[in-house]
Coordinates of C-alpha atoms and ligand atoms in Angstrom, one line a residue:
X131 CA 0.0 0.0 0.0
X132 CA 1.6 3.4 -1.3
X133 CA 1.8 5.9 1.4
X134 CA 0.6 9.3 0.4
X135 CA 3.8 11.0 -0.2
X136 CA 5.2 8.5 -2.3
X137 CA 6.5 10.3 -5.7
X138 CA 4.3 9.1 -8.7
X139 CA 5.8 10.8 -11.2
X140 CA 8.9 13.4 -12.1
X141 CA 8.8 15.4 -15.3
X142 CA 10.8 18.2 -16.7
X143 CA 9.4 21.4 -18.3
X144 CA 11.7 23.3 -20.8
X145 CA 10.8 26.9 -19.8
X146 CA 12.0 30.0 -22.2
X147 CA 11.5 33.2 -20.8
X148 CA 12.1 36.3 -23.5
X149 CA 13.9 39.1 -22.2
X150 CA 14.9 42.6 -23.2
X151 CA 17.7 43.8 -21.4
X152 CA 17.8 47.1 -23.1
X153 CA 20.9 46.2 -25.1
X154 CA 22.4 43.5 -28.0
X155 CA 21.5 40.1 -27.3
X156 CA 24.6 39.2 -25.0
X157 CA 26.4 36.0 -25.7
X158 CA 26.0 32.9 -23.5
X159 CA 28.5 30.1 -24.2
X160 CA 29.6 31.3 -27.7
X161 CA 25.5 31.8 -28.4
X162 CA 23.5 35.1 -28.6
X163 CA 20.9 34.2 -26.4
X164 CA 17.3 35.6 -26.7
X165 CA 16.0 33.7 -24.0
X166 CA 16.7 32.6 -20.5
X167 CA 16.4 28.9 -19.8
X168 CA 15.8 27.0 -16.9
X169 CA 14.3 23.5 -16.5
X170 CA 11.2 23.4 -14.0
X171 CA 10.6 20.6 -12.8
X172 CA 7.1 18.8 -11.7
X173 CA 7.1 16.3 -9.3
X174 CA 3.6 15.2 -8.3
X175 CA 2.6 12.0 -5.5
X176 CA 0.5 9.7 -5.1
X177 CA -2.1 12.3 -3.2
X178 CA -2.2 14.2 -6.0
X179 CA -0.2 17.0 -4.6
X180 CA 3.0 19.0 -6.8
X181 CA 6.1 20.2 -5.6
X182 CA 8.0 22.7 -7.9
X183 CA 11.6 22.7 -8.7
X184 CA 14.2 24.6 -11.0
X185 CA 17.5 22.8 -12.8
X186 CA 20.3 24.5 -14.5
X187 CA 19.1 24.7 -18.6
X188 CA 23.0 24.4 -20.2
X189 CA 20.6 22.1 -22.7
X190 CA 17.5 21.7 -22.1
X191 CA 17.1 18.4 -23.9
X192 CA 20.4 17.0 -22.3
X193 CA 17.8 17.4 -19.1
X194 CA 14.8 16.4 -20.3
X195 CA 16.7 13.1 -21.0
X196 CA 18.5 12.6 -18.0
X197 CA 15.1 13.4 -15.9
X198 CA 13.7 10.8 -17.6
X199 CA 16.3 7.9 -18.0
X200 CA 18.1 8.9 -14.6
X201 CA 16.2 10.8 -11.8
X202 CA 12.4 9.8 -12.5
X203 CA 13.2 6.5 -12.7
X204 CA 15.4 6.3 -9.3
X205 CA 12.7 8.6 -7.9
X206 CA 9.3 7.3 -8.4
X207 CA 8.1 5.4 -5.9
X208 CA 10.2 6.9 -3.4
X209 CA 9.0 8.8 -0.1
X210 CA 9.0 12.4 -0.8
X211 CA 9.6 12.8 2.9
X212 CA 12.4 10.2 3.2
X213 CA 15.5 12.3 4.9
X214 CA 18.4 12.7 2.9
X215 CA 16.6 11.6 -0.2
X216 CA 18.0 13.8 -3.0
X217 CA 21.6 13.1 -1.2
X218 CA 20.9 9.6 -1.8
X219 CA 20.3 10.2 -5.6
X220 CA 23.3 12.2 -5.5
X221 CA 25.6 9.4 -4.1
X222 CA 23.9 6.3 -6.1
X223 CA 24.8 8.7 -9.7
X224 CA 27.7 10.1 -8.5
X225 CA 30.0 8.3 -11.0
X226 CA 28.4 10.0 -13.5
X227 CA 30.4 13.3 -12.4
X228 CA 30.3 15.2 -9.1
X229 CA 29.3 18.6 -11.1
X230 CA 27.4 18.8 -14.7
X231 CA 23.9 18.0 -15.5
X232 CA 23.5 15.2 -13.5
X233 CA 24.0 17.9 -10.6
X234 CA 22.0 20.0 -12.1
X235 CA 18.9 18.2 -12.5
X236 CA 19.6 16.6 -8.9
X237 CA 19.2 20.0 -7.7
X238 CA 15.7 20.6 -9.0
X239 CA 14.7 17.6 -7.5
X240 CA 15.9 18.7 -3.9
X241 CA 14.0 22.0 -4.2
X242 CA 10.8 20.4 -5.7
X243 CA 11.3 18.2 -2.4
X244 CA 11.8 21.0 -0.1
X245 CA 8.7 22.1 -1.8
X246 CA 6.6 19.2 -1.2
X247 CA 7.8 19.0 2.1
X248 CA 6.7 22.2 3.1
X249 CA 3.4 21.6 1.7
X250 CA 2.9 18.7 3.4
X251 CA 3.8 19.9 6.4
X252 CA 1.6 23.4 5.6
X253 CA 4.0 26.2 6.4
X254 CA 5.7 28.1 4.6
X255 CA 9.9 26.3 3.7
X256 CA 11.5 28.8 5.9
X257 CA 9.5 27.6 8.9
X258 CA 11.4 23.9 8.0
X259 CA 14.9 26.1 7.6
X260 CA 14.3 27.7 11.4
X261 CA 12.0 30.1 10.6
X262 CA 12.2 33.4 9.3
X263 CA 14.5 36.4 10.0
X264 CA 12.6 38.4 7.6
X265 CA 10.3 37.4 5.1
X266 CA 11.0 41.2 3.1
X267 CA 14.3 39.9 1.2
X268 CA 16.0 43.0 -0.5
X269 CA 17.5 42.4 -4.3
X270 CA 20.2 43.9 -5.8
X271 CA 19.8 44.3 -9.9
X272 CA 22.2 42.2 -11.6
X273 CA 22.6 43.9 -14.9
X274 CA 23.6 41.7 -17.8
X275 CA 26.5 42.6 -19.7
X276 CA 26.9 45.4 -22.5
X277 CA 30.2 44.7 -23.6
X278 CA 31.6 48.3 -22.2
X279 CA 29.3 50.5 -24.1
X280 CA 29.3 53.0 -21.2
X281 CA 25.9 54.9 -22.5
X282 CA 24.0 51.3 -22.2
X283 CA 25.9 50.7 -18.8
X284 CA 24.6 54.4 -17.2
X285 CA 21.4 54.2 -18.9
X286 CA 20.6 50.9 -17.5
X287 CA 22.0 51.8 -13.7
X288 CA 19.5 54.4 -13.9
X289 CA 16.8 52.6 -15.0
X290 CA 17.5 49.8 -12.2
X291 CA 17.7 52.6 -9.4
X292 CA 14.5 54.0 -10.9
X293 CA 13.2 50.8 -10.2
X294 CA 13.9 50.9 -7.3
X295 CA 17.2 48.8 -6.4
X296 CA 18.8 49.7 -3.6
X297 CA 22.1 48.3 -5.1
X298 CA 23.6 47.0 -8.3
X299 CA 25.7 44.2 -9.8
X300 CA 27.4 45.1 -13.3
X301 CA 28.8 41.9 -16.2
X302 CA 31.5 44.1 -17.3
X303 CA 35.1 44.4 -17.9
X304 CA 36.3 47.7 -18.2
X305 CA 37.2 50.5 -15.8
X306 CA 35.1 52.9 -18.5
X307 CA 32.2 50.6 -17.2
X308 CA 32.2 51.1 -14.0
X309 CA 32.9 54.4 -13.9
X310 CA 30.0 55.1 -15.7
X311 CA 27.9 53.2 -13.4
X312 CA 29.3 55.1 -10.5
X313 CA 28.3 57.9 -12.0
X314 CA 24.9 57.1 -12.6
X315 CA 24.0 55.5 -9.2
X316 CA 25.9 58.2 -7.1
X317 CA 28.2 57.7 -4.4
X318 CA 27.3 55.1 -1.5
X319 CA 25.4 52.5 -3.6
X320 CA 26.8 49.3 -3.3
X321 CA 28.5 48.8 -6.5
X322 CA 29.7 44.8 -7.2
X323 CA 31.4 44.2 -10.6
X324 CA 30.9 40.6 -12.4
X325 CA 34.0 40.0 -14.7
X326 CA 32.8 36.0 -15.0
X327 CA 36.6 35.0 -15.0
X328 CA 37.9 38.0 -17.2
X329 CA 41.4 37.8 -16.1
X330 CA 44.5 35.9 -15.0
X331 CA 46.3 36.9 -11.8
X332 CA 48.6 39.5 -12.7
X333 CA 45.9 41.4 -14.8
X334 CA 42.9 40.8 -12.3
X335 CA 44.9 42.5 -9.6
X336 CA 46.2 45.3 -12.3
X337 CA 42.4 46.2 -13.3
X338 CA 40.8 45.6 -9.7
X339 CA 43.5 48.0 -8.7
X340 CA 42.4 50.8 -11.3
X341 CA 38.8 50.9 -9.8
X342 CA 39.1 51.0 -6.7
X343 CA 38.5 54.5 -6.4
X344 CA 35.1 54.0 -7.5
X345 CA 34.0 51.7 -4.6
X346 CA 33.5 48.0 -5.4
X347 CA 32.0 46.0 -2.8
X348 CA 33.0 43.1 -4.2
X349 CA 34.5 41.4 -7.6
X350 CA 33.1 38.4 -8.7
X351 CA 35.2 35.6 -10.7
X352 CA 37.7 38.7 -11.0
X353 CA 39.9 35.1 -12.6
X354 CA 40.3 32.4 -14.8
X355 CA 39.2 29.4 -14.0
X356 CA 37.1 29.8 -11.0
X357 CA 38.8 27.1 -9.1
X358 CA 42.1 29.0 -9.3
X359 CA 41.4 30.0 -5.4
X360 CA 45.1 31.0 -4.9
X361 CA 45.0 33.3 -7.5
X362 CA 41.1 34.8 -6.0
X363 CA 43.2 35.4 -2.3
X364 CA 45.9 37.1 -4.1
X365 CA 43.3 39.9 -5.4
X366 CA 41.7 40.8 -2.4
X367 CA 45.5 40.7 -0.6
X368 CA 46.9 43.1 -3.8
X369 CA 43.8 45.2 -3.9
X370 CA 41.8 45.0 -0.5
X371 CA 38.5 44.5 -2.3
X372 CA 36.0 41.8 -1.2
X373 CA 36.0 39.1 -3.1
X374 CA 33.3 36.6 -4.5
X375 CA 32.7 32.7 -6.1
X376 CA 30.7 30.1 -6.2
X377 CA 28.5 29.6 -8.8
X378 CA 30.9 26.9 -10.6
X379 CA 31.5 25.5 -8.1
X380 CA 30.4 21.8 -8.0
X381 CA 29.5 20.2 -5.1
X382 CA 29.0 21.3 -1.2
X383 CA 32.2 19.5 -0.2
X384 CA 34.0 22.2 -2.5
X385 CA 31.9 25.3 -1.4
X386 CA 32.4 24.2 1.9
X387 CA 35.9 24.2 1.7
X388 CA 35.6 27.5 0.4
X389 CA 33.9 29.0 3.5
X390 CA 36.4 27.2 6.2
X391 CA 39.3 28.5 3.8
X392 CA 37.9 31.8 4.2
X393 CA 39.1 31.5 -0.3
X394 CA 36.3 34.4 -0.7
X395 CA 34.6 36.9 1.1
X396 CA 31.2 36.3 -0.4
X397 CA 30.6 32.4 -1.5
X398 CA 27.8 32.2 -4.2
X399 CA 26.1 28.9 -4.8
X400 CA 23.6 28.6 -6.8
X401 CA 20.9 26.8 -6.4
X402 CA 19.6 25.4 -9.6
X403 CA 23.5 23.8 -9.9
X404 CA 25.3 22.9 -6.6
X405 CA 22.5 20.9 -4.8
X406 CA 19.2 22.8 -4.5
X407 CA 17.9 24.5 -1.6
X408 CA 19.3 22.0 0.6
X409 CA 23.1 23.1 0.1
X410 CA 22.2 26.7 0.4
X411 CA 20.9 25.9 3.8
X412 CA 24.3 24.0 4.2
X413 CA 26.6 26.7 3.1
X414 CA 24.6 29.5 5.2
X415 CA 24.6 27.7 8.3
X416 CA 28.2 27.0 7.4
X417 CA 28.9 31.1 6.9
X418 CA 27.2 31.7 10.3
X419 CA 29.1 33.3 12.9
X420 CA 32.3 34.0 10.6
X421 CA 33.5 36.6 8.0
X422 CA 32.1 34.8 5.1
X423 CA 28.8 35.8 3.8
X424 CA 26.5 33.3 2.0
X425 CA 25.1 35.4 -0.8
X426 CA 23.7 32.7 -3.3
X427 CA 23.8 33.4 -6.9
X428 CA 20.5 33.6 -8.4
X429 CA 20.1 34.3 -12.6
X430 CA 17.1 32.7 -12.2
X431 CA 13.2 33.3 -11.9
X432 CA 11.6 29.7 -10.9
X433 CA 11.5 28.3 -8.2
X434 CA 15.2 27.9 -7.5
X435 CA 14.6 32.0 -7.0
X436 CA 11.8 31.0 -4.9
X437 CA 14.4 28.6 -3.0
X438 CA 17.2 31.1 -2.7
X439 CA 13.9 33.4 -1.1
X440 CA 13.6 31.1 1.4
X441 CA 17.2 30.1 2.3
X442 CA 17.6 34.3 2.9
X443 CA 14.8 34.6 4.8
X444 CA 16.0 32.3 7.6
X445 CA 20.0 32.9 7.4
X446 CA 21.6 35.0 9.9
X447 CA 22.9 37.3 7.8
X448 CA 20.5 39.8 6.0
X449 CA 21.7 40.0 2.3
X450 CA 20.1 40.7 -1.3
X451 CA 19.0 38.6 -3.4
X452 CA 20.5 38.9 -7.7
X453 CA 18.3 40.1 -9.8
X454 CA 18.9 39.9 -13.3
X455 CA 17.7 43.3 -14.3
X456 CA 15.7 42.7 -17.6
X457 CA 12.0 42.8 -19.0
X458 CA 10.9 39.6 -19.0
X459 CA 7.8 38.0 -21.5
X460 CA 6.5 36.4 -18.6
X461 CA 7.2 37.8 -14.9
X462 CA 7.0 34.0 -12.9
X463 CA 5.0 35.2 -9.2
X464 CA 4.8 38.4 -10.2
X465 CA 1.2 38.5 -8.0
X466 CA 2.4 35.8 -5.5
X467 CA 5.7 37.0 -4.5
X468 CA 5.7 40.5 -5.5
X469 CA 8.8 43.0 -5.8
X470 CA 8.1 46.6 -4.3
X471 CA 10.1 49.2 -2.9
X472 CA 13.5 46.6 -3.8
X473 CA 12.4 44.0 -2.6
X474 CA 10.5 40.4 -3.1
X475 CA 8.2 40.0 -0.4
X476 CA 7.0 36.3 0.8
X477 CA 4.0 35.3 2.2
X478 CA 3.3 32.3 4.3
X479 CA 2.0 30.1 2.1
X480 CA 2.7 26.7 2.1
X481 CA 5.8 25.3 0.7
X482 CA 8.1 27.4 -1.7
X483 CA 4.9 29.9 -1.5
X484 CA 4.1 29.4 -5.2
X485 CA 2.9 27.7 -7.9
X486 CA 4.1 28.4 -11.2
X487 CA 1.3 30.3 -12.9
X488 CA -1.5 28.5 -15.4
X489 CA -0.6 31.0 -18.3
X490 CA 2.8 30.5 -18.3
X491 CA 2.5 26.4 -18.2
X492 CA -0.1 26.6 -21.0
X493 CA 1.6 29.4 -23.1
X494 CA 4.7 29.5 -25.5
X495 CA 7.7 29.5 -22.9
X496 CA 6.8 26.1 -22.0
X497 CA 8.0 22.8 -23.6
Ligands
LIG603 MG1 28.2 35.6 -11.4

């Protein structure tokens, strides 16, 4: 006899979202990309209830196909409320790469879990994460990049403080860039610069160096690769700006080595990549007490953004959430978890909060 919360099915929804950034289409992996992609994924019991998660889309049908030929088939049948039981997942596929898609898709399934379980339970996830700090969670706008053209740069600063952002991220290179963007935001704004690995060593520290003047309150990926952590301590010691990492990062072992290395100031998991919800949790409890901050990457609007919400909500620490700062075809909870005066604001609804609206399941950003 099934219990009610056994899994019944998993499925994964390609989701599309257009997006204007008020620029050229930016290139992602070598692509222009017109839309931002995610992977949502559905995982329904045998009660008839859904739980909403959110994978990493670096190709959509390289997910659908591990969804179906790897994770539903290990997860079906399984108790939604077992302990542990995306981890389990995680360590029965684990030689099939401890960071990829595999990773990816098993952290959509932890947040569509953390969903469920929260639903089941009925209160709200950050209840289940201790309960929350604050359930007003500020965001910074995380602009996308404009390849140094200073006039799109300063336009869209304005625009994002018009918006009302308290602070802003920029995906730029150049010192003309953030000048601009200092210019436009005025002085005490937190400014954070985005180079996604730009720069070796030598010229990270040289450029970093050059803006200091203008007040960065951190540098992200300032090199390359990302795991080059001896190179990301020698910027902030050459410079004395704050540094940040995380996103590539593949597993919790690694981010947590990050945090007790003290590697970064700011260590940025994301959670549609490095484990879902439940190694946000990990890595903020982790950061608690100590001079790292937990501040989760989030270029996302499913419910990993939902997830990230929640994990904010109950840390210690109050910090922003990322924004990517764009017009989007389809605003997911624009009703449900509304953004006003800066900030998303969660209610205490059940679960993650929010269900992925009927219009955008039914209408062309769905596949
Ligand atoms: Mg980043």
């Amino acid at each position: 006899m099934p219990m009610s919360s056994t899994i019944a099915s998993v499925s994964a929804l390609q989701v599309r979202l257009p997006f204007d950034h008020g620029g050229p289409a930016p290139l992602f992996a070598g692509k222009r990309r017109t839309t931002l992609d995610s992977v949502w994924v559905r995982v329904e019991l045998e009660n008839g209830m859904v739980g909403w998660g959110e994978s990493y889309g670096a190709d959509l049908d390289a997910m659908t196909s591990i969804f179906r030929n790897r994770v539903a088939a290990l997860a079906v049948g399984r108790d939604a409320q077992e302990p542990g039981l995306a981890a389990a997942l995680d360590r029965t596929l684990h030689n099939m790469g401890r960071s990829g898609p595999v990773t990816h898709a098993l952290s959509g399934l932890d947040i569509a879990l953390w969903d469920l379980r929260g639903k089941l339970a009925g209160v709200p996830v950050y209840k289940l994460l201790g309960g929350a700090r604050r359930t007003r969670i500020p965001a910074y706008a995380s602009l996308l990049q404009y390849y140094g053209d200073t006039s799109l740069v300063a336009r869209n600063v304005a625009s994002a403080m018009a918006a009302g952002y308290g602070q802003v991220k920029l995906h730029e290179r150049t010192l003309d860039s953030v000048r601009a963007a200092r210019a436009a935001m005025g002085a005490g704004v937190p400014l954070m610069l985005d180079t996604n690995c730009a720069w070796d060593r030598q010229a990270a520290i040289a450029a970093v160096n050059e803006m200091r003047e203008f007040g960065l309150h951190w540098v992200e990926e300032p090199v390359w690769p990302p795991e080059d952590l001896a190179s990301l301590v020698a910027v902030r010691e050459a410079t004395g700006v704050a540094t940040a990492v995380g996103e590539n990062a593949s597993s919790l072992f690694e981010l947590m080595a990050l945090v007790r290395a003290r590697s970064a100031d700011y260590v940025q998991p994301s959670a549609i990549k490095s484990g879902g919800l439940s190694t946000l949790k990990a890595v903020a409890d982790a950061c608690a007490g100590t001079f790292v901050t937990h501040s989760p990457q989030s270029a996302f609007f499913g419910p990993g953004f939902l997830a990230t919400l929640h994990v904010l909500a109950a840390q210690e620490q109050e910090v922003a959430v990322e924004r990517l700062f764009c017009q989007l075809g389809h605003v997911p909870y624009a009703q449900s978890v509304p953004f006003e005066g800066g900030a998303f604001q969660l209610s205490d609804a059940p679960g993650l909060g929010a269900d992925p609206e009927p219009s955008l399941l039914s209408g062309p950003c769905v596949s």
